[in-house]
Short mmCIF file of C-alpha atoms and ligand atoms in Angstrom, two decimals:
data_model
loop_
_atom_site.label_atom_id
_atom_site.label_comp_id
_atom_site.label_asym_id
_atom_site.label_seq_id
_atom_site.Cartn_x
_atom_site.Cartn_y
_atom_site.Cartn_z
CA UNK A 1 172.55 98.08 125.63
CA UNK A 2 171.01 94.58 124.39
CA UNK A 3 168.38 92.91 126.48
CA UNK A 4 168.78 89.54 127.48
CA UNK A 5 166.84 87.06 129.91
CA UNK A 6 168.38 84.40 131.49
CA UNK A 7 166.35 81.95 133.37
CA UNK A 8 165.57 78.46 134.40
CA UNK A 9 164.29 75.77 136.21
CA UNK A 10 165.67 72.17 138.33
CA UNK A 11 164.39 69.22 136.36
CA UNK A 12 163.86 67.47 139.74
CA UNK A 13 159.70 67.01 138.54
CA UNK A 14 157.22 68.13 136.30
CA UNK A 15 156.75 71.82 136.44
CA UNK A 16 153.65 72.95 138.62
CA UNK A 17 151.52 76.53 138.86
CA UNK A 18 154.25 77.93 141.60
CA UNK A 19 156.91 78.08 138.22
CA UNK A 20 154.01 78.78 136.14
CA UNK A 21 152.56 81.92 138.16
CA UNK A 22 156.40 82.61 139.30
CA UNK A 23 158.02 82.71 136.37
CA UNK A 24 157.25 80.62 133.09
CA UNK A 25 154.08 82.68 131.97
CA UNK A 26 156.08 85.74 132.29
CA UNK A 27 158.73 84.43 129.83
CA UNK A 28 156.42 83.55 127.15
CA UNK A 29 154.66 86.94 127.51
CA UNK A 30 158.31 88.79 127.33
CA UNK A 31 159.31 86.30 124.56
CA UNK A 32 156.46 87.27 122.70
CA UNK A 33 156.48 91.19 123.24
CA UNK A 34 159.97 91.31 121.41
CA UNK A 35 161.45 93.76 123.57
CA UNK A 36 164.45 91.14 124.14
CA UNK A 37 167.50 91.02 121.79
CA UNK A 38 167.95 87.05 123.16
CA UNK A 39 166.34 84.93 125.71
CA UNK A 40 168.00 81.46 127.33
CA UNK A 41 166.26 79.19 129.25
CA UNK A 42 168.43 77.09 130.90
CA UNK A 43 167.58 73.36 132.22
CA UNK A 44 169.50 73.00 135.36
CA UNK A 45 170.53 69.62 136.11
CA UNK A 46 174.03 70.12 137.18
CA UNK A 47 172.76 72.23 140.11
CA UNK A 48 169.71 69.71 140.82
CA UNK A 49 172.63 67.10 141.41
CA UNK A 50 173.97 69.35 144.00
CA UNK A 51 171.27 67.72 146.20
CA UNK A 52 170.28 64.56 144.20
CA UNK A 53 174.14 63.25 143.94
CA UNK A 54 172.47 59.89 144.64
CA UNK A 55 169.43 60.16 142.57
CA UNK A 56 170.98 61.22 138.76
CA UNK A 57 168.56 58.73 137.28
CA UNK A 58 165.60 61.22 138.84
CA UNK A 59 167.06 64.01 136.75
CA UNK A 60 167.82 62.09 133.95
CA UNK A 61 164.20 61.36 133.77
CA UNK A 62 162.80 64.91 134.33
CA UNK A 63 165.00 66.84 131.59
CA UNK A 64 162.42 65.91 128.93
CA UNK A 65 159.55 66.64 131.39
CA UNK A 66 160.94 70.35 131.66
CA UNK A 67 161.39 70.39 127.97
CA UNK A 68 157.85 69.42 127.31
CA UNK A 69 156.56 71.45 129.87
CA UNK A 70 158.34 74.67 128.38
CA UNK A 71 157.18 73.95 124.91
CA UNK A 72 153.51 73.74 126.51
CA UNK A 73 153.46 76.72 127.78
CA UNK A 74 154.39 78.49 124.26
CA UNK A 75 158.28 78.74 124.90
CA UNK A 76 159.09 78.63 121.07
CA UNK A 77 162.57 77.46 120.48
CA UNK A 78 162.50 80.03 117.43
CA UNK A 79 162.88 82.82 119.28
CA UNK A 80 164.47 81.60 122.77
CA UNK A 81 167.65 79.52 123.32
CA UNK A 82 166.05 76.25 125.29
CA UNK A 83 169.39 74.14 127.03
CA UNK A 84 170.96 72.04 129.44
CA UNK A 85 173.25 73.21 132.35
CA UNK A 86 175.78 70.66 132.26
CA UNK A 87 176.05 70.49 128.18
CA UNK A 88 177.86 74.00 128.75
CA UNK A 89 181.34 73.15 130.55
CA UNK A 90 182.27 76.85 130.07
CA UNK A 91 179.75 77.28 133.33
CA UNK A 92 181.67 75.23 135.45
CA UNK A 93 185.23 77.21 134.64
CA UNK A 94 183.61 80.59 135.18
CA UNK A 95 182.20 79.37 138.57
CA UNK A 96 185.84 78.31 139.37
CA UNK A 97 186.95 81.31 139.58
CA UNK A 98 184.23 83.75 140.59
CA UNK A 99 184.44 81.13 143.90
CA UNK A 100 187.35 83.13 144.85
CA UNK A 101 185.38 86.31 145.00
CA UNK A 102 182.88 84.89 147.67
CA UNK A 103 183.56 84.20 150.97
CA UNK A 104 182.51 81.31 153.24
CA UNK A 105 180.60 83.35 155.56
CA UNK A 106 178.53 85.29 152.81
CA UNK A 107 177.35 82.28 151.71
CA UNK A 108 176.50 80.97 154.97
CA UNK A 109 173.97 84.08 155.49
CA UNK A 110 172.52 83.77 151.84
CA UNK A 111 168.85 83.45 153.21
CA UNK A 112 167.62 81.18 150.53
CA UNK A 113 170.85 78.65 150.94
CA UNK A 114 169.29 78.61 154.67
CA UNK A 115 166.02 77.86 154.05
CA UNK A 116 166.98 75.06 151.70
CA UNK A 117 169.45 73.59 153.96
CA UNK A 118 166.49 73.29 156.55
CA UNK A 119 164.20 72.08 153.73
CA UNK A 120 166.42 69.69 152.31
CA UNK A 121 167.15 68.09 156.07
CA UNK A 122 171.19 68.82 155.86
CA UNK A 123 173.33 68.74 159.32
CA UNK A 124 174.43 72.84 159.39
CA UNK A 125 176.93 71.67 161.53
CA UNK A 126 179.18 67.98 161.56
CA UNK A 127 178.50 67.10 165.59
CA UNK A 128 178.50 63.85 166.34
CA UNK A 129 175.19 62.33 166.90
CA UNK A 130 173.29 63.92 163.85
CA UNK A 131 172.61 61.38 162.11
CA UNK A 132 171.21 63.54 159.07
CA UNK A 133 173.37 64.15 155.99
CA UNK A 134 176.21 67.08 155.71
CA UNK A 135 175.74 69.81 153.56
CA UNK A 136 177.39 68.79 150.18
CA UNK A 137 179.95 71.56 149.30
CA UNK A 138 178.22 71.87 145.47
CA UNK A 139 175.04 72.32 147.04
CA UNK A 140 176.97 74.86 149.40
CA UNK A 141 178.18 76.88 146.81
CA UNK A 142 175.18 76.79 143.62
CA UNK A 143 174.78 80.58 144.15
CA UNK A 144 178.04 80.96 142.64
CA UNK A 145 177.05 78.37 139.60
CA UNK A 146 173.78 80.56 139.45
CA UNK A 147 176.23 83.75 139.12
CA UNK A 148 178.21 81.80 136.07
CA UNK A 149 174.99 81.02 134.54
CA UNK A 150 173.90 84.46 134.53
CA UNK A 151 176.98 86.43 133.45
CA UNK A 152 177.60 83.61 131.16
CA UNK A 153 175.05 85.09 128.68
CA UNK A 154 175.50 88.64 129.82
CA UNK A 155 171.77 88.80 130.76
CA UNK A 156 170.31 91.84 131.86
CA UNK A 157 166.82 90.38 133.49
CA UNK A 158 166.26 87.08 134.96
CA UNK A 159 162.36 86.39 135.41
CA UNK A 160 162.20 84.46 139.04
CA UNK A 161 160.30 83.92 141.60
CA UNK A 162 160.74 85.70 145.14
CA UNK A 163 162.99 83.11 146.68
CA UNK A 164 165.41 83.81 143.83
CA UNK A 165 165.73 87.44 145.25
CA UNK A 166 169.34 86.49 147.13
CA UNK A 167 170.93 84.13 144.47
CA UNK A 168 170.70 87.36 142.02
CA UNK A 169 171.71 89.84 144.64
CA UNK A 170 174.61 87.15 145.43
CA UNK A 171 175.41 87.54 141.26
CA UNK A 172 175.48 91.43 141.63
CA UNK A 173 178.16 91.45 143.83
CA UNK A 174 180.21 88.45 142.02
CA UNK A 175 179.86 90.88 139.11
CA UNK A 176 180.69 94.19 140.81
CA UNK A 177 183.24 92.89 142.83
CA UNK A 178 185.07 90.97 139.55
CA UNK A 179 184.82 94.20 137.33
CA UNK A 180 186.59 96.06 140.15
CA UNK A 181 189.21 93.70 140.30
CA UNK A 182 189.95 92.47 137.00
CA UNK A 183 188.12 95.59 134.87
CA UNK A 184 184.75 96.27 133.81
CA UNK A 185 184.00 92.54 132.04
CA UNK A 186 180.38 91.20 133.27
CA UNK A 187 177.04 92.27 133.10
CA UNK A 188 175.17 93.46 136.41
CA UNK A 189 171.55 91.69 135.72
CA UNK A 190 168.58 93.04 137.56
CA UNK A 191 165.67 90.62 138.83
CA UNK A 192 162.17 90.68 137.26
CA UNK A 193 159.42 89.64 140.02
CA UNK A 194 155.98 88.72 139.34
CA UNK A 195 153.82 92.13 139.41
CA UNK A 196 150.98 90.52 140.89
CA UNK A 197 151.74 89.67 144.56
CA UNK A 198 149.91 86.53 145.05
CA UNK A 199 152.58 85.12 142.65
CA UNK A 200 155.68 85.83 144.01
CA UNK A 201 155.19 82.61 145.64
CA UNK A 202 152.81 80.95 145.22
CA UNK A 203 151.85 78.81 148.24
CA UNK A 204 151.25 74.75 148.14
CA UNK A 205 147.86 73.38 148.15
CA UNK A 206 148.19 71.84 151.41
CA UNK A 207 148.62 76.29 152.89
CA UNK A 208 152.45 75.66 153.62
CA UNK A 209 154.60 79.01 151.99
CA UNK A 210 155.67 77.70 148.83
CA UNK A 211 154.51 75.37 146.04
CA UNK A 212 157.63 73.06 146.08
CA UNK A 213 158.34 69.97 144.35
CA UNK A 214 160.26 68.60 147.21
CA UNK A 215 157.25 69.14 148.74
CA UNK A 216 154.23 67.41 147.25
CA UNK A 217 151.96 69.99 147.17
CA UNK A 218 151.94 70.73 144.01
CA UNK A 219 149.07 71.18 140.89
CA UNK A 220 151.17 70.23 138.23
CA UNK A 221 150.70 71.99 134.64
CA UNK A 222 150.47 68.33 132.62
CA UNK A 223 148.01 67.00 135.71
CA UNK A 224 144.83 65.57 134.00
CA UNK A 225 141.66 67.29 134.64
CA UNK A 226 140.56 65.24 137.13
CA UNK A 227 143.89 65.22 139.24
CA UNK A 228 143.37 69.18 139.24
CA UNK A 229 139.55 68.78 140.29
CA UNK A 230 140.49 66.83 143.08
CA UNK A 231 143.54 68.67 144.53
CA UNK A 232 141.58 72.01 144.33
CA UNK A 233 138.59 70.68 145.90
CA UNK A 234 140.77 69.10 148.81
CA UNK A 235 142.60 72.15 149.41
CA UNK A 236 143.60 74.06 152.29
CA UNK A 237 141.11 76.90 153.00
CA UNK A 238 140.38 78.33 156.41
CA UNK A 239 140.33 76.18 159.34
CA UNK A 240 137.68 78.05 161.71
CA UNK A 241 135.08 78.61 158.45
CA UNK A 242 133.10 75.31 159.24
CA UNK A 243 129.67 75.82 158.91
CA UNK A 244 128.44 77.91 155.40
CA UNK A 245 126.90 80.75 157.84
CA UNK A 246 130.34 81.29 159.59
CA UNK A 247 132.74 83.78 158.43
CA UNK A 248 135.82 83.06 156.89
CA UNK A 249 139.34 84.64 156.39
CA UNK A 250 140.96 85.55 153.33
CA UNK A 251 144.25 85.90 154.35
CA UNK A 252 146.54 82.84 154.19
CA UNK A 253 143.42 80.92 152.75
CA UNK A 254 145.02 79.14 149.97
CA UNK A 255 141.84 79.01 147.48
CA UNK A 256 141.78 82.65 147.72
CA UNK A 257 145.30 83.25 147.04
CA UNK A 258 145.46 81.30 143.98
CA UNK A 259 141.93 83.23 143.27
CA UNK A 260 144.16 86.57 143.70
CA UNK A 261 146.57 84.80 141.38
CA UNK A 262 144.60 83.31 138.29
CA UNK A 263 141.45 85.17 138.36
CA UNK A 264 140.23 88.09 135.61
CA UNK A 265 137.58 90.05 136.31
CA UNK A 266 135.60 88.09 133.04
CA UNK A 267 135.67 84.57 134.40
CA UNK A 268 133.26 86.07 137.18
CA UNK A 269 130.74 86.76 134.12
CA UNK A 270 131.69 83.24 132.94
CA UNK A 271 131.71 81.06 135.76
CA UNK A 272 130.00 82.75 138.66
CA UNK A 273 127.72 85.72 137.17
CA UNK A 274 125.85 86.19 141.13
CA UNK A 275 129.42 88.32 141.65
CA UNK A 276 131.13 91.05 139.71
CA UNK A 277 134.04 90.47 140.97
CA UNK A 278 136.74 88.78 143.10
CA UNK A 279 136.27 91.80 145.48
CA UNK A 280 132.48 91.01 145.80
CA UNK A 281 133.17 86.79 146.62
CA UNK A 282 135.49 88.21 149.06
CA UNK A 283 133.30 90.16 151.18
CA UNK A 284 130.61 87.54 151.26
CA UNK A 285 132.88 84.58 152.41
CA UNK A 286 134.10 87.24 155.19
CA UNK A 287 130.18 88.09 156.36
CA UNK A 288 129.48 84.65 156.42
CA UNK A 289 127.30 82.08 154.28
CA UNK A 290 129.26 81.43 151.24
CA UNK A 291 130.56 77.72 151.25
CA UNK A 292 133.84 76.53 150.65
CA UNK A 293 132.65 74.10 147.48
CA UNK A 294 131.17 77.18 145.54
CA UNK A 295 134.55 78.86 145.92
CA UNK A 296 136.72 75.81 144.91
CA UNK A 297 134.28 75.18 141.74
CA UNK A 298 134.98 78.60 140.52
CA UNK A 299 138.77 78.26 140.92
CA UNK A 300 138.62 75.10 139.24
CA UNK A 301 136.53 76.20 136.09
CA UNK A 302 139.41 79.26 135.92
CA UNK A 303 142.35 76.55 136.57
CA UNK A 304 141.05 74.19 133.88
CA UNK A 305 140.34 76.89 131.47
CA UNK A 306 143.94 78.13 131.96
CA UNK A 307 145.25 74.25 131.84
CA UNK A 308 143.37 72.52 129.27
CA UNK A 309 145.52 74.45 126.02
CA UNK A 310 148.52 73.73 128.23
CA UNK A 311 147.90 70.15 128.41
CA UNK A 312 146.55 70.01 124.49
CA UNK A 313 149.90 71.52 123.19
CA UNK A 314 152.06 68.75 125.39
CA UNK A 315 150.00 65.59 123.59
CA UNK A 316 151.56 67.14 120.44
CA UNK A 317 154.90 67.63 121.49
CA UNK A 318 154.81 64.14 123.38
CA UNK A 319 154.58 62.39 119.81
CA UNK A 320 157.65 63.84 118.74
CA UNK A 321 160.25 62.94 121.41
CA UNK A 322 163.56 62.61 119.96
CA UNK A 323 162.33 66.01 117.88
CA UNK A 324 162.69 67.74 121.64
CA UNK A 325 165.88 66.09 122.29
CA UNK A 326 167.35 67.57 118.76
CA UNK A 327 165.55 71.09 119.98
CA UNK A 328 167.61 71.17 122.84
CA UNK A 329 170.95 69.94 121.46
CA UNK A 330 170.54 72.83 118.94
CA UNK A 331 169.78 74.98 122.30
CA UNK A 332 173.27 73.44 123.88
CA UNK A 333 175.28 74.30 120.84
CA UNK A 334 173.93 77.67 120.63
CA UNK A 335 174.24 78.17 124.44
CA UNK A 336 177.55 77.06 124.58
CA UNK A 337 179.14 79.33 121.84
CA UNK A 338 177.99 82.75 123.51
CA UNK A 339 179.17 81.45 127.07
CA UNK A 340 182.47 80.14 125.17
CA UNK A 341 182.69 84.12 123.98
CA UNK A 342 182.02 85.47 127.78
CA UNK A 343 184.61 83.02 128.90
CA UNK A 344 187.75 84.06 126.92
CA UNK A 345 186.97 87.94 127.80
CA UNK A 346 187.05 86.35 131.48
CA UNK A 347 190.39 85.15 130.85
CA UNK A 348 191.35 87.81 129.18
CA UNK A 349 190.44 90.31 131.64
CA UNK A 350 192.19 87.69 134.31
CA UNK A 351 195.19 87.81 132.44
CA UNK A 352 195.14 84.14 132.01
CA UNK A 353 194.99 84.02 128.75
CA UNK A 354 199.02 83.40 128.52
CA UNK A 355 199.34 81.85 124.85
CA UNK A 356 197.58 85.08 123.32
CA UNK A 357 199.44 87.40 125.54
CA UNK A 358 202.31 88.51 123.37
CA UNK A 359 203.59 91.19 125.70
CA UNK A 360 203.82 88.29 128.53
CA UNK A 361 206.04 86.30 126.69
CA UNK A 362 208.48 89.40 125.54
CA UNK A 363 208.87 90.63 129.15
CA UNK A 364 209.59 86.77 130.17
CA UNK A 365 211.94 86.47 127.51
CA UNK A 366 213.67 90.05 128.24
CA UNK A 367 213.73 89.00 131.94
CA UNK A 368 215.81 85.86 131.30
CA UNK A 369 218.10 87.49 128.64
CA UNK A 370 216.97 86.11 125.96
CA UNK A 371 215.05 88.98 124.22
CA UNK A 372 216.08 91.08 121.12
P1 ATP B 401 162.78 71.74 144.12
O1 ATP B 401 162.04 71.80 144.81
O2 ATP B 401 163.64 71.25 143.02
O3 ATP B 401 163.92 73.18 144.07
P2 ATP B 401 160.75 73.78 142.64
O4 ATP B 401 159.81 73.57 142.80
O5 ATP B 401 161.21 74.76 144.16
O6 ATP B 401 161.97 73.01 142.61
P3 ATP B 401 163.12 75.49 140.97
O7 ATP B 401 163.20 74.65 139.97
O8 ATP B 401 163.95 75.19 142.42
O9 ATP B 401 161.23 74.72 141.60
O10 ATP B 401 162.41 77.06 140.74
C1 ATP B 401 162.44 77.34 139.35
C2 ATP B 401 161.55 78.75 139.47
O11 ATP B 401 159.87 78.61 139.66
C3 ATP B 401 162.46 79.63 140.15
O12 ATP B 401 162.21 81.26 139.50
C4 ATP B 401 161.16 79.98 141.03
O13 ATP B 401 161.62 81.07 142.01
C5 ATP B 401 159.97 79.50 140.43
N1 ATP B 401 159.19 79.05 141.88
C6 ATP B 401 159.25 77.78 142.09
N2 ATP B 401 158.15 77.60 142.78
C7 ATP B 401 157.32 78.72 143.01
C8 ATP B 401 155.94 79.25 143.78
N3 ATP B 401 156.14 78.38 144.73
N4 ATP B 401 156.17 80.22 143.72
C9 ATP B 401 156.58 81.31 142.67
N5 ATP B 401 157.44 80.94 142.04
C10 ATP B 401 158.23 79.69 142.09
MG1 MG B 402 163.70 75.22 144.25
#
C-alpha cells in the first residue's frame, strides 16, 4: 500500500519548539528518508478560524509565518505538498457528510476538545449569569473537520504531538463507520508520535503542561539569539532549589525536560566537558552543588546550535515572499486535485452521484412507466 503523510499546524502564530520536537523535525526526517510516496503539510487556517472568528486578520498574517517556519526547518516543496486548508473546498463537503456519522455525546467526550474548551475560556453550558462566550459549533466539530483533512489525502500516517491522539482516534472511528455503512472507501490512518518521551508534549518555559501559542510560554523558532537566551535564563526550574548546594529535582524541572528533548552525548564534549552525559549532570543536580545558571547556559548553547541554521535559512526565504506565496498556491492546486478524487469516491460510495448513475435513471424511468 502507498504510504502517505498528512499533518499541519494552525496559523495562530509563529511555530515554536513544541511544534519542532512534536512534529516538524520528524516530518523533515521522514521527507528526507524517501519512505513515503506523498507528504501533505497543511496550514489549518479554517480550523484556526473556529476559535478566532472575530480575528481573521491574525490568521491571515500568520500564514506566511508558518510557511517560512516550514521552509526554514527543511520542508521542501519539491518533496512535500504545502497547502492552505481553506483553499481546498472539498474538505468542507467531506466534513459535512462525516458529521452524520458522529454523535454529539461522542464529541463531548473527546478529551482534547474538553481541554481546549477550558483553555480557550468557553462557557460549557448556557446558564444565565455566565458571561463567557459559548462554544462555537465549528469549534466543537473540528475533530470531524480534521477527519476530512486526513482522509481526503488517504493519509496512512499522521506525525503529531500527543495532544492529537484523541483526534486521530476520532478519525479512525469515522473511517470505520463510513466503510461499514457505504463500503470500503476510506483509509484508516495511524498516529506517529515522537520517540523521545520529552517531546510528546513539550512544556512551556513557565513549566506549564504544554508550550502553546495561546499560553504565551513559547520559544519560537524565529526568535533572535538574544530572545532565546533571555527566555532560557528565566525558565522555570525547581522552586525548592534555592542555593547551589541544595539538592534539586529533575522531574517537572523544565530545563532538564528540554535537555532530554534536545541534548545529544556529543553536546557535552562540545559545551560542558566536565560531564560525559546528561545522566551525570542530572545526578550532580540531584545531589546538590550544581547551580541552575550552569545548566541553563548548557541548554542555551544547545538550542542556539540547533536554531542558528533555521534562522539563517529563514532570512533567505524572507527575501522572496511572493515566491513563497506562489509555492503555496501550487501546493493548494495539487492538494485540491487529490481531495477531489477522494470526494468523488465518497459521493460514489454514498450513491449521491446521481448524474453518473445511469442505472438509477433507467430504474426511475421504468418506475414511471416511461422505460423501454
Ligand atoms: P494553538 O494554541 O493555536 O492551538 P498550538 O501551539 O497548540 O496552537 P497547534 O497548531 O495546535 O499548536 O499544533 C500543531 C502541531 O504541533 C500538533 O501536531 C501538535 O501536537 C504539535 N504541538 C503543539 N504544541 C506542542 C508541544 N508543546 N509539544 C509537542 N507537540 C506540540
Ligand atoms: Mg493546539
